[in-house]
PDB file of C-alpha atoms in Angstrom:
ATOM      1  CA  MET O   1     -35.207  32.720-158.843  1.00 72.00           C
ATOM      2  CA  ALA O   2     -34.445  35.294-155.908  1.00 75.00           C
ATOM      3  CA  LYS O   3     -37.516  37.472-157.360  1.00 81.00           C
ATOM      4  CA  LEU O   4     -39.597  34.242-157.314  1.00 83.00           C
ATOM      5  CA  ARG O   5     -38.673  33.439-153.619  1.00 81.00           C
ATOM      6  CA  LYS O   6     -39.339  36.909-152.550  1.00 76.00           C
ATOM      7  CA  SER O   7     -42.979  36.828-154.107  1.00 79.00           C
ATOM      8  CA  SER O   8     -43.813  33.346-152.872  1.00 83.00           C
ATOM      9  CA  LYS O   9     -44.691  32.883-148.899  1.00 80.00           C
ATOM     10  CA  SER O  10     -44.090  28.939-149.474  1.00 89.00           C
ATOM     11  CA  LEU O  11     -40.864  29.316-150.477  1.00 88.00           C
ATOM     12  CA  ARG O  12     -39.886  31.635-147.704  1.00 87.00           C
ATOM     13  CA  TYR O  13     -41.932  30.355-144.739  1.00 89.00           C
ATOM     14  CA  GLY O  14     -43.128  26.905-145.839  1.00 90.00           C
ATOM     15  CA  GLY O  15     -42.277  23.645-144.370  1.00 92.00           C
ATOM     16  CA  CYS O  16     -39.974  21.467-146.625  1.00 95.00           C
ATOM     17  CA  HIS O  17     -40.857  18.000-147.678  1.00 95.00           C
ATOM     18  CA  VAL O  18     -38.438  15.904-149.750  1.00 97.00           C
ATOM     19  CA  VAL O  19     -40.388  14.232-152.477  1.00 95.00           C
ATOM     20  CA  TYR O  20     -37.231  12.380-154.524  1.00 97.00           C
ATOM     21  CA  ALA O  21     -33.572  12.578-153.845  1.00 97.00           C
ATOM     22  CA  GLU O  22     -31.358  10.221-155.828  1.00 96.00           C
ATOM     23  CA  ASP O  23     -27.895  10.532-157.595  1.00 95.00           C
ATOM     24  CA  ASN O  24     -27.828  13.989-158.924  1.00 97.00           C
ATOM     25  CA  VAL O  25     -31.513  14.752-158.436  1.00 98.00           C
ATOM     26  CA  VAL O  26     -33.383  16.346-155.554  1.00 98.00           C
ATOM     27  CA  VAL O  27     -37.115  17.167-155.721  1.00 98.00           C
ATOM     28  CA  PHE O  28     -38.792  18.930-152.771  1.00 97.00           C
ATOM     29  CA  LEU O  29     -41.942  20.657-151.908  1.00 95.00           C
ATOM     30  CA  ARG O  30     -42.539  23.860-149.900  1.00 94.00           C
ATOM     31  CA  VAL O  31     -45.832  24.115-148.360  1.00 94.00           C
ATOM     32  CA  TRP O  32     -47.581  27.447-146.686  1.00 93.00           C
ATOM     33  CA  GLN O  33     -50.914  27.196-145.886  1.00 91.00           C
ATOM     34  CA  GLN O  34     -52.972  26.135-149.186  1.00 86.00           C
ATOM     35  CA  GLN O  35     -49.962  27.156-151.503  1.00 91.00           C
ATOM     36  CA  ARG O  36     -47.619  24.651-152.741  1.00 94.00           C
ATOM     37  CA  MET O  37     -44.371  25.098-154.765  1.00 94.00           C
ATOM     38  CA  LEU O  38     -42.486  21.997-156.424  1.00 96.00           C
ATOM     39  CA  VAL O  39     -38.734  22.506-156.849  1.00 97.00           C
ATOM     40  CA  ALA O  40     -36.620  20.151-158.732  1.00 98.00           C
ATOM     41  CA  ILE O  41     -32.691  20.377-159.090  1.00 97.00           C
ATOM     42  CA  ASN O  42     -31.022  17.933-161.878  1.00 98.00           C
ATOM     43  CA  ARG O  43     -27.134  18.329-161.433  1.00 98.00           C
ATOM     44  CA  GLY O  44     -26.804  15.470-164.080  1.00 98.00           C
ATOM     45  CA  ASP O  45     -28.010  13.986-167.179  1.00 98.00           C
ATOM     46  CA  ALA O  46     -31.811  14.477-168.548  1.00 98.00           C
ATOM     47  CA  CYS O  47     -34.097  12.223-166.525  1.00 97.00           C
ATOM     48  CA  GLU O  48     -37.608  11.394-165.509  1.00 97.00           C
ATOM     49  CA  VAL O  49     -38.958  11.027-161.951  1.00 96.00           C
ATOM     50  CA  VAL O  50     -42.096   9.244-161.075  1.00 96.00           C
ATOM     51  CA  LEU O  51     -44.049  11.717-158.608  1.00 94.00           C
ATOM     52  CA  GLU O  52     -46.009   9.444-155.809  1.00 92.00           C
ATOM     53  CA  LYS O  53     -49.627  10.568-155.252  1.00 90.00           C
ATOM     54  CA  THR O  54     -49.806  11.720-151.732  1.00 91.00           C
ATOM     55  CA  PRO O  55     -51.964  14.316-149.879  1.00 91.00           C
ATOM     56  CA  LEU O  56     -49.114  16.891-150.024  1.00 88.00           C
ATOM     57  CA  MET O  57     -48.872  16.459-153.817  1.00 91.00           C
ATOM     58  CA  ALA O  58     -52.690  16.890-154.236  1.00 89.00           C
ATOM     59  CA  VAL O  59     -53.201  20.047-156.401  1.00 92.00           C
ATOM     60  CA  ASN O  60     -55.517  20.733-159.270  1.00 90.00           C
ATOM     61  CA  ALA O  61     -52.479  21.554-161.608  1.00 92.00           C
ATOM     62  CA  TRP O  62     -48.866  22.395-161.456  1.00 94.00           C
ATOM     63  CA  HIS O  63     -47.816  25.738-163.222  1.00 95.00           C
ATOM     64  CA  ASN O  64     -44.434  26.162-164.270  1.00 95.00           C
ATOM     65  CA  ARG O  65     -42.779  29.154-162.769  1.00 94.00           C
ATOM     66  CA  GLU O  66     -39.337  29.066-163.671  1.00 94.00           C
ATOM     67  CA  GLY O  67     -37.175  26.361-165.624  1.00 96.00           C
ATOM     68  CA  LYS O  68     -37.759  23.935-168.405  1.00 96.00           C
ATOM     69  CA  GLY O  69     -38.851  20.850-166.657  1.00 97.00           C
ATOM     70  CA  ILE O  70     -42.156  19.286-167.511  1.00 97.00           C
ATOM     71  CA  ILE O  71     -44.813  17.356-165.218  1.00 96.00           C
ATOM     72  CA  HIS O  72     -47.389  15.223-167.065  1.00 94.00           C
ATOM     73  CA  ASP O  73     -49.230  12.627-165.517  1.00 91.00           C
ATOM     74  CA  ASN O  74     -47.126  12.421-162.428  1.00 92.00           C
ATOM     75  CA  ILE O  75     -43.963  12.194-164.462  1.00 96.00           C
ATOM     76  CA  LEU O  76     -41.424  15.005-164.071  1.00 97.00           C
ATOM     77  CA  THR O  77     -38.921  15.075-166.816  1.00 98.00           C
ATOM     78  CA  LEU O  78     -35.851  17.285-166.336  1.00 98.00           C
ATOM     79  CA  PRO O  79     -33.262  18.404-168.611  1.00 98.00           C
ATOM     80  CA  PRO O  80     -29.832  18.008-167.888  1.00 98.00           C
ATOM     81  CA  ILE O  81     -28.296  20.488-165.431  1.00 98.00           C
ATOM     82  CA  SER O  82     -31.434  22.363-164.627  1.00 97.00           C
ATOM     83  CA  ALA O  83     -33.605  23.897-161.722  1.00 96.00           C
ATOM     84  CA  THR O  84     -37.432  24.034-162.213  1.00 97.00           C
ATOM     85  CA  VAL O  85     -40.096  25.661-159.881  1.00 96.00           C
ATOM     86  CA  TRP O  86     -43.691  25.005-160.152  1.00 96.00           C
ATOM     87  CA  SER O  87     -46.906  26.385-158.070  1.00 94.00           C
ATOM     88  CA  GLY O  88     -49.986  24.482-157.437  1.00 91.00           C
ATOM     89  CA  ARG O  89     -53.087  25.051-155.335  1.00 77.00           C
TER      90      ARG O  89
END
């Protein structure tokens, strides 16, 4: 994760926007210029989170950079006790 942060300007300098925060799950977006990084942290059981369609979340596709979470049709599926990072443009 440290290597990923070092290689990503959005993770180092970007603004932070919380997309979802409930119980043991937090999902936030880091934005720097046109680069977006979506970070999801799950401290509990496996779960699904519906991601709202907003201008900040508008990307052509999310690419998994780290972790085992999945995004399909704006539904984020997270394994238990996990962290996942996606990049998007």
